[in-house]
Coordinates of C-alpha atoms in Angstrom, one line a residue:
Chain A
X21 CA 5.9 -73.3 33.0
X22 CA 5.9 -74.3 29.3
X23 CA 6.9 -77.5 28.7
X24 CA 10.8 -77.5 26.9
X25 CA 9.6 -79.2 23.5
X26 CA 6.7 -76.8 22.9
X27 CA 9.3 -73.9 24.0
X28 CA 11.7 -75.1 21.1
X29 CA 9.0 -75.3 18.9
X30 CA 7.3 -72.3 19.7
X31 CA 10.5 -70.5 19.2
X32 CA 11.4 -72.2 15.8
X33 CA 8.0 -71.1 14.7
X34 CA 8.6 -67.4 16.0
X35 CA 11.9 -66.8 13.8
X36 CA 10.1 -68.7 10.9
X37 CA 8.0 -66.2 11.3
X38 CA 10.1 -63.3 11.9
X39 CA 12.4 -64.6 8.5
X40 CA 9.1 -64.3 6.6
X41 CA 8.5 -60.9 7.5
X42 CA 12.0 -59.8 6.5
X43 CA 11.7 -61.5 3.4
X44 CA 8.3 -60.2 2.2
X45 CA 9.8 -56.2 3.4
X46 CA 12.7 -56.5 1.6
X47 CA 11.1 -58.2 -1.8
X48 CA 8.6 -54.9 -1.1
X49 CA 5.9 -57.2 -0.9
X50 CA 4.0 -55.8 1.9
X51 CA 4.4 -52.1 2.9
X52 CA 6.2 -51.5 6.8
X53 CA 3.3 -50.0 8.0
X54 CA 1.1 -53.0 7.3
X55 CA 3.6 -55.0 9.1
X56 CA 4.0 -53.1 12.2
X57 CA 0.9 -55.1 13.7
X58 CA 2.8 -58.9 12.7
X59 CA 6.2 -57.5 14.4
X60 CA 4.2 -56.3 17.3
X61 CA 2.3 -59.3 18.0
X62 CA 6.4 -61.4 17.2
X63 CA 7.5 -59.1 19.7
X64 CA 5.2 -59.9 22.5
X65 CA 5.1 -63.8 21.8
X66 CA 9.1 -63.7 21.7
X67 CA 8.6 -62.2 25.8
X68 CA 6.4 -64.8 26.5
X69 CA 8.6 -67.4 25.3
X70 CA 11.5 -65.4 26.7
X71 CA 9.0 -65.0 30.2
X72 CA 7.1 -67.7 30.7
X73 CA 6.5 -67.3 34.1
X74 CA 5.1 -63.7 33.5
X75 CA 3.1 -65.0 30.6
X76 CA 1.6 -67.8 33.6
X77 CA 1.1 -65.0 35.9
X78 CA -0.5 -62.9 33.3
X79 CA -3.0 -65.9 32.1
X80 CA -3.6 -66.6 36.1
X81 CA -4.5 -62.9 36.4
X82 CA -6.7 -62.9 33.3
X83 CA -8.6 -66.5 34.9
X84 CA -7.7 -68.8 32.0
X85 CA -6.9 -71.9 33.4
X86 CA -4.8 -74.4 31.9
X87 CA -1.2 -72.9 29.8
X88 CA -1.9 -74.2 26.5
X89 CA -5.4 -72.5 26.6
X90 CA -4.1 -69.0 27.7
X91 CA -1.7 -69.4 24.7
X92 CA -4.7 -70.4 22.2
X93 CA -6.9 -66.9 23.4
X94 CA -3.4 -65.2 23.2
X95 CA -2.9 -66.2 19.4
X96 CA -6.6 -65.7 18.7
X97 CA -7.1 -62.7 20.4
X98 CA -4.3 -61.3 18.0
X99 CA -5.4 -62.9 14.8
X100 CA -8.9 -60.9 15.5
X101 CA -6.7 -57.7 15.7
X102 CA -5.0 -58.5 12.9
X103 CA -8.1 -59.2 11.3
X104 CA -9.6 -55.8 12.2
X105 CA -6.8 -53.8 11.0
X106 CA -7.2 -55.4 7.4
X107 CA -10.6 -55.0 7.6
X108 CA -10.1 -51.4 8.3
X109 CA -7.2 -51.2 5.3
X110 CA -9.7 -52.8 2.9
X111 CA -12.3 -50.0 3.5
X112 CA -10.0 -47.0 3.6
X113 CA -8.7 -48.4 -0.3
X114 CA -12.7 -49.0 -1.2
X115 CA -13.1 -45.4 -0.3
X116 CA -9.7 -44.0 -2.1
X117 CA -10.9 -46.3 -5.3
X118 CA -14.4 -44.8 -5.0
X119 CA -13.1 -41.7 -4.8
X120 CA -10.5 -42.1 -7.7
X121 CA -13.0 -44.1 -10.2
X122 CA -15.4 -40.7 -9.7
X123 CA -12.6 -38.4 -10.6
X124 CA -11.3 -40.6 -13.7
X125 CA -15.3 -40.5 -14.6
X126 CA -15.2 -37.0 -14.2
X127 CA -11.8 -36.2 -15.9
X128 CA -12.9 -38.8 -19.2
X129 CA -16.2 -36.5 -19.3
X130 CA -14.3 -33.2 -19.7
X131 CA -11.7 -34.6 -21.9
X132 CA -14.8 -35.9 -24.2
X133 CA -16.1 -32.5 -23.9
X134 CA -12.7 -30.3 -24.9
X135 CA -11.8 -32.9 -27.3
X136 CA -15.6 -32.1 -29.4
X137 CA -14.6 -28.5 -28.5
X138 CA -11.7 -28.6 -30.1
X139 CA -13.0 -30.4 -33.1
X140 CA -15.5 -27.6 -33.3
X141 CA -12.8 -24.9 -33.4
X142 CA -10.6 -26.3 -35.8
X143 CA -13.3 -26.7 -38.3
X144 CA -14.4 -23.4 -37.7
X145 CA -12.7 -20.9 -39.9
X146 CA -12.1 -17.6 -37.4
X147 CA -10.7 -18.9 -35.2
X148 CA -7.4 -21.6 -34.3
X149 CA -7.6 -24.5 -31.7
X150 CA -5.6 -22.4 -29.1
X151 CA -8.9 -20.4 -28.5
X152 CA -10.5 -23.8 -27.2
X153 CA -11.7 -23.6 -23.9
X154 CA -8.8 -23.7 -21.3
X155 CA -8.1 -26.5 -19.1
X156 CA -8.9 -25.1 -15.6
X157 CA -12.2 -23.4 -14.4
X158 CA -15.6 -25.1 -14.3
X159 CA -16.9 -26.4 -17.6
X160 CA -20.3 -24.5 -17.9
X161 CA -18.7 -21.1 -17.9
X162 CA -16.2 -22.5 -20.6
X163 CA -19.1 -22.5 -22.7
X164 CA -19.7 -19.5 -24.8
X165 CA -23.2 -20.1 -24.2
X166 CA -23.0 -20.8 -20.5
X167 CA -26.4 -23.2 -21.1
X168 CA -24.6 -25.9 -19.0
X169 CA -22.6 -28.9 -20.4
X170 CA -24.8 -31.1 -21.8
X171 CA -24.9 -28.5 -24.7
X172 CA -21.0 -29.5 -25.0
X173 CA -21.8 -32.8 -25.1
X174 CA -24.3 -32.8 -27.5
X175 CA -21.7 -31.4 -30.0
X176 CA -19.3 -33.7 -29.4
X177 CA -21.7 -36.4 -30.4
X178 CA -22.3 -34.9 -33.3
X179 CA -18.9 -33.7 -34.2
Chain B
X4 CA -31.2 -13.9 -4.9
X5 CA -30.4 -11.7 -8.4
X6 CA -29.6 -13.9 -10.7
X7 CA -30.9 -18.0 -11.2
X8 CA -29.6 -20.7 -9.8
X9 CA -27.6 -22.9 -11.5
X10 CA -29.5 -26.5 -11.3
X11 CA -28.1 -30.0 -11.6
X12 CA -30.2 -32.6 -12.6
X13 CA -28.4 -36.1 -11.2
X14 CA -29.7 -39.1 -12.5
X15 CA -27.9 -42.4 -11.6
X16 CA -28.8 -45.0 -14.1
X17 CA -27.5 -48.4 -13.8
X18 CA -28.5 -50.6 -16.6
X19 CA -31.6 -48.2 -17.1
X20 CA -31.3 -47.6 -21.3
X21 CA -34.7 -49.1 -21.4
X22 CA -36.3 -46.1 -19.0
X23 CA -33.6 -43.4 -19.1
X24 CA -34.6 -42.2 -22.6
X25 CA -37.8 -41.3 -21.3
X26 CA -36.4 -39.8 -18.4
X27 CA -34.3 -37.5 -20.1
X28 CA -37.4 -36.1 -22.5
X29 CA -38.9 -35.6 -19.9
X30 CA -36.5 -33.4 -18.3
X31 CA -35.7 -31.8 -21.7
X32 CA -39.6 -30.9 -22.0
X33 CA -40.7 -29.6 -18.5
X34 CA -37.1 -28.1 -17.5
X35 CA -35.2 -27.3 -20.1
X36 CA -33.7 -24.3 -18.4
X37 CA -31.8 -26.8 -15.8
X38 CA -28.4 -28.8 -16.5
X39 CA -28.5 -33.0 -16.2
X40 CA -26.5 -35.6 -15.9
X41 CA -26.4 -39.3 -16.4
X42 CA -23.8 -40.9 -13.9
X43 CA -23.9 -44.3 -16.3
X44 CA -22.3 -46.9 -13.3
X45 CA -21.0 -48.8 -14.9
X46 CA -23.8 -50.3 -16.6
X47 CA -22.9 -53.5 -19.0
X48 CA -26.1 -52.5 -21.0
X49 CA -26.0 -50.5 -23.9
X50 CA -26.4 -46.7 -21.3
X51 CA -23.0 -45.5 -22.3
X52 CA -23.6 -45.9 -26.5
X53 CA -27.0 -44.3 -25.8
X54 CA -25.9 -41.4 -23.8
X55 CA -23.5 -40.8 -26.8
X56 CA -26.2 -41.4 -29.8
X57 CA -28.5 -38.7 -28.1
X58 CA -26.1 -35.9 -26.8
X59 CA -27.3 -36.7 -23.3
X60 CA -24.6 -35.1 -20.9
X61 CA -23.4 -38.0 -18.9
X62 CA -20.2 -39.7 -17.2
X63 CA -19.4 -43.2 -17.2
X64 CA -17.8 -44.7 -14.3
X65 CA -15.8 -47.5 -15.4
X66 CA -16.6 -50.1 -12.5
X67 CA -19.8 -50.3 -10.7
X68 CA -20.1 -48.4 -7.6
X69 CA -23.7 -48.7 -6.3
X70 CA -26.3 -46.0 -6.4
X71 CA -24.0 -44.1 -3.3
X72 CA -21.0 -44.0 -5.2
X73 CA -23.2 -42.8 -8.2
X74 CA -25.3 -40.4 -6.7
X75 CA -22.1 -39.4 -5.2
X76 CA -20.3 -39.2 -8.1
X77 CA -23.0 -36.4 -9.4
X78 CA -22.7 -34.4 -6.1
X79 CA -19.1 -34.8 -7.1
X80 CA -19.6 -33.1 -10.3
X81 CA -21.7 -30.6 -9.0
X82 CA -19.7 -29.2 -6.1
X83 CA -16.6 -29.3 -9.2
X84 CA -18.7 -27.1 -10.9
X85 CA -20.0 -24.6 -8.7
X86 CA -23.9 -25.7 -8.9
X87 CA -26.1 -24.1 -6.5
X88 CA -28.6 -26.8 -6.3
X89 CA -28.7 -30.3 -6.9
X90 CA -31.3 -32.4 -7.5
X91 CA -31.6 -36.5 -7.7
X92 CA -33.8 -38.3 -9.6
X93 CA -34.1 -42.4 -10.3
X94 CA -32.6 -43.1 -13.8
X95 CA -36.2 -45.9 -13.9
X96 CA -38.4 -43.4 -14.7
X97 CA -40.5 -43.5 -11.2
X98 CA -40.1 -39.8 -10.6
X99 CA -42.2 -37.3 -12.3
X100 CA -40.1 -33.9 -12.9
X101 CA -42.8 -32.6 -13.6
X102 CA -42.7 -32.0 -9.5
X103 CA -39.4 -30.5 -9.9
X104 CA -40.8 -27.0 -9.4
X105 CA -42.5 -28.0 -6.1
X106 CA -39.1 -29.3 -4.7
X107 CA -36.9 -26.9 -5.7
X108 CA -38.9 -24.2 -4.0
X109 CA -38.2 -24.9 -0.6
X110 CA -34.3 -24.3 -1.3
X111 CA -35.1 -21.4 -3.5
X112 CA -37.4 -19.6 -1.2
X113 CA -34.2 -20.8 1.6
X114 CA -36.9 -22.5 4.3
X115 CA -35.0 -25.7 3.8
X116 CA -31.2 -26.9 2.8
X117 CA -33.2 -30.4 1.6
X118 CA -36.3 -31.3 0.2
X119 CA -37.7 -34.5 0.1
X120 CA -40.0 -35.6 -2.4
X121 CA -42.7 -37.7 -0.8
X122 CA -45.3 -39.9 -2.0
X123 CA -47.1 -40.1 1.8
X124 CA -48.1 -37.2 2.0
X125 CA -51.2 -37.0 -0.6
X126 CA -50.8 -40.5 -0.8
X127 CA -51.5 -40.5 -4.6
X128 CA -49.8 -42.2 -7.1
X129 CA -47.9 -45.3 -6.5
X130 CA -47.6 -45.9 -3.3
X131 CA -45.6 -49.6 -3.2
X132 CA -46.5 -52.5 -1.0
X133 CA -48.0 -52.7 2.1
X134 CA -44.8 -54.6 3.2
X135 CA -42.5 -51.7 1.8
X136 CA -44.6 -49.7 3.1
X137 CA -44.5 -51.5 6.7
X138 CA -40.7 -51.2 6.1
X139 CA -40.7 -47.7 5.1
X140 CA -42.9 -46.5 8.3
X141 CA -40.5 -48.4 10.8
X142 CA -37.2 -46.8 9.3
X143 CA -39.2 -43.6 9.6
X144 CA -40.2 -44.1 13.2
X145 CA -36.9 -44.8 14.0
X146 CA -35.1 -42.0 12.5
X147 CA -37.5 -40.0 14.2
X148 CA -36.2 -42.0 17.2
X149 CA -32.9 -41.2 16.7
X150 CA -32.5 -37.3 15.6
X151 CA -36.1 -36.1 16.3
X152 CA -37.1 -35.4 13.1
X153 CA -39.9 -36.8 11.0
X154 CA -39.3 -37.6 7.6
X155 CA -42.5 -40.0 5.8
X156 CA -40.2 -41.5 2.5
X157 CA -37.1 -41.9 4.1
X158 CA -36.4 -44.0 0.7
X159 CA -37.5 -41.5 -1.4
X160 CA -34.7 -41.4 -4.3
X161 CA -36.6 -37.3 -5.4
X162 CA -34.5 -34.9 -3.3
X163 CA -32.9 -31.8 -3.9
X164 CA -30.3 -30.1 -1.6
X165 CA -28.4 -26.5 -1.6
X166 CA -24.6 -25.7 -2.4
X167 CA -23.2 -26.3 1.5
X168 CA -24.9 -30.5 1.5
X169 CA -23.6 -30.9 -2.3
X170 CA -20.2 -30.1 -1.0
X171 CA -21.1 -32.7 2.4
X172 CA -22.2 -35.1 0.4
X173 CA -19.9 -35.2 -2.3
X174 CA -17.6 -35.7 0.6
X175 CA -19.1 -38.1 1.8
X176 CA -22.0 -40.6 1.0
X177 CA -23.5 -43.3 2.7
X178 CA -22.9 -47.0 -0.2
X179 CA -24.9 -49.1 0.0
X180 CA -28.7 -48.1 0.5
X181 CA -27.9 -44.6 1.4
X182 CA -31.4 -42.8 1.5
X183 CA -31.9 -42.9 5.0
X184 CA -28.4 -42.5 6.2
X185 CA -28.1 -39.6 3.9
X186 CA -31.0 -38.3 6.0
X187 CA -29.5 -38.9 9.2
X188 CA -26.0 -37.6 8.4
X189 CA -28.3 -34.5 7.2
X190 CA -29.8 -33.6 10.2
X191 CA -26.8 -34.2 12.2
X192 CA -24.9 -31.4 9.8
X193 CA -27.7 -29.5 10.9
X194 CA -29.6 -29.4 7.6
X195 CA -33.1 -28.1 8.0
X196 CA -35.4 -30.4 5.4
X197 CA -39.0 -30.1 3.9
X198 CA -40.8 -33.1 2.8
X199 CA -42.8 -31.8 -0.5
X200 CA -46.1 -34.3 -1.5
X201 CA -45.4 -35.6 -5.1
X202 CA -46.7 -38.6 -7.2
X203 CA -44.6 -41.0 -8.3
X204 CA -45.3 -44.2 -11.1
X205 CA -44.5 -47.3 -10.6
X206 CA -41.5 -47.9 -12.5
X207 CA -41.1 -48.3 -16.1
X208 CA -39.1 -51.5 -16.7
X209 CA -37.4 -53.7 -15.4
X210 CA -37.6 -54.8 -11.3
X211 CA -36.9 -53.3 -8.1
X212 CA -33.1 -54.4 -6.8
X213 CA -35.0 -54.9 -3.6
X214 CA -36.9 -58.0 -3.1
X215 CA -37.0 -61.6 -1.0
X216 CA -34.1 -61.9 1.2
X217 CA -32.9 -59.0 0.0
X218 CA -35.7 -57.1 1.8
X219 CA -35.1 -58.9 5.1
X220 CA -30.7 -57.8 4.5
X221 CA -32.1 -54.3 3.3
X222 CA -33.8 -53.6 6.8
X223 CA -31.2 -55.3 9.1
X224 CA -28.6 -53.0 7.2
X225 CA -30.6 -50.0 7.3
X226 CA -31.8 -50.2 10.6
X227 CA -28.3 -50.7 12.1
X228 CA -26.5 -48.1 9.6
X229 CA -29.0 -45.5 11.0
X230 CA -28.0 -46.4 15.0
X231 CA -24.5 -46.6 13.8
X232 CA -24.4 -43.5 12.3
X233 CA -26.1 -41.9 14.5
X234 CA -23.8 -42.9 17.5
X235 CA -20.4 -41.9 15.7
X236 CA -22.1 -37.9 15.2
X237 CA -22.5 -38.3 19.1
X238 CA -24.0 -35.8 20.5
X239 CA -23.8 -32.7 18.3
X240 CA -27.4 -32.2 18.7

């Protein structure tokens, strides 16, 4: 049995805790899918608050001894969770960046290429800037010359 | 095959102006018939003014990635623009295209979906440190361990692969380190691959990004990346 004062506490803490998450949802601070993990793990210490006599069994069952430990392993055994799950949010956004800053790097090339295109076509007298090379298909077979890109680029730096 | 293959030259150059000059005559001398590319990562040297000056087709990424997210970045821009073959080359000027030729023959003559080029085979040329070296033979050993298949420079930055691994790799590739683990991942996709003998030089300026405790991360992270990645394929082969 948990003692009364750490109950009160413990459950002052848990809708401390609860308010916060509310707060931070509804500023839009934190996205309800990152949150699902923090109301999962209030949910569960609200039933052993609720419980405690299930949360004794369940530590007796487990062979922690002692009820202030089995609460410690409890709370740290879902801060590593927690801790996995940002760990695992951190590399899916490295990967979207890396894939992202290798588009943009790919986009600002071609741009830099059309834009020395264009340059080229305006200044050239037969023909207007609508017969630049069009937006979609692969760069090298824009190129009347189809000798790759670097040809492209090459005039762009001198244009 | 009727007509040529289209070729891309990637050459991932971080902070390299110093060598990549060189680099890029030398391409534009021996194989001027083949496309290149700079990927620039985001280098805070003077690479991206220098690409410009000289008409040297290249694309800046605007943070810096690492040489995966480079090399990547050029498998990127190859699958993007239907390339048939792409080849990788170190922006520091250790790699002698003059040996292009030799590795691009495997994938032309279709005996192999990756060549390797390999500086243990003749054993000419620079060859690095007997503790690289050391280092180089155990990742070897235990790639061989692992998939069964022998590779001599599993750090060997010279390769060249076909159309189907420049769309698996620009996919996905391995960050940090990613020679050998782009090995692994290409056996395990069922890539057949050809180590060809070349001669590299030591390289031209500057120093290796691996040294001191770096070395001793470098083979903790390498070893356990090629376990690792060999466990998540499971047992496809």
């Amino acid at each position: 049995m948990l003692p009364t004062k750490l109950m009160i506490t413990l459950g002052v803490a848990l809708t401390a805790y609860f308010i916060l998450i509310l707060i931070f949802l509804k500023q839009r601070a934190i996205e309800l899918r990152y949150t699902l993990l923090w109301i999962f793990s209030g949910i569960i210490m609200g039933i052993m608050l609720l419980f405690p006599h299930a949360f004794r069994a369940f530590i007796n069952l487990l062979g922690i001894t002692g009820t202030m430990n089995g609460l410690f392993i409890f709370f740290i055994g879902i801060l590593i969770m927690i801790c996995m799950s940002l760990t695992s949010i951190v590399s899916r956004q490295a990967n979207k960046l890396r894939t992202l800053t290798q588009e943009l790097a790919i986009l600002e090339k071609r741009i830099r290429e059309l834009e020395g295109a264009g340059i080229r076509t305006i200044s050239a007298p037969r023909s207007s800037p609508d017969t630049a090379p069009p937006i979609s298909g692969n760069t090298s077979q824009d190129l009347p010359d189809g000798s790759g890109p670097q040809t492209q680029t090459g005039h762009s730096a001198s244009a | 095959m009727d007509k040529r293959p289209k070729v891309l030259i990637i050459i991932p150059a971080y902070n390299e102006a110093e060598n990549l000059l060189q680099v890029i005559e030398n391409i534009r001398q021996h194989c001027p018939q083949w496309d290149h590319l700079v990927v620039n990562d985001g280098s805070t040297d003077d690479t991206e003014e220098l690409c410009s000056r000289h008409g040297i087709c290249a694309v800046h990424l605007p943070i810096n990635l690492g040489i995966g997210g480079a090399v990547q970045t050029g498998y990127r821009y190859a699958c993007k623009n239907g390339y048939d073959i792409a080849v990788q080359i170190d922006g520091d000027g250790q790699h002698d295209v003059s040996y292009l030729d030799k590795i691009l023959e495997p994938l032309l003559d279709q005996e192999a979906d990756i060549a390797i080029g390999s500086r243990f085979i003749s054993r000419e040329g620079f060859q690095s440190s007997f503790l690289r070296r050391t280092g180089i033979w155990s990742l070897s050993f235990l790639i061989r361990l692992c998939t069964g298949v022998r590779v001599y420079d599993v750090t060997s930055g010279f390769r060249a692969v076909d159309r189907r691994f420049i769309r698996i790799y620009a996919d996905q590739y391995p960050t940090d380190y990613p020679e050998p683990e782009a090995i692994i991942s290409a056996v395990m996709h069922g890539g057949r691959i050809r180590e060809v003998p070349v001669v590299m030089r030591e390289r031209g300026s500057g120093s290796s990004s691996i040294h001191g405790l770096r070395s001793a991360y470098y083979m903790i992270k390498v070893s356990l990346s090629i376990i690792i990645c060999r466990i998540t394929f499971g047992i496809r082969r």
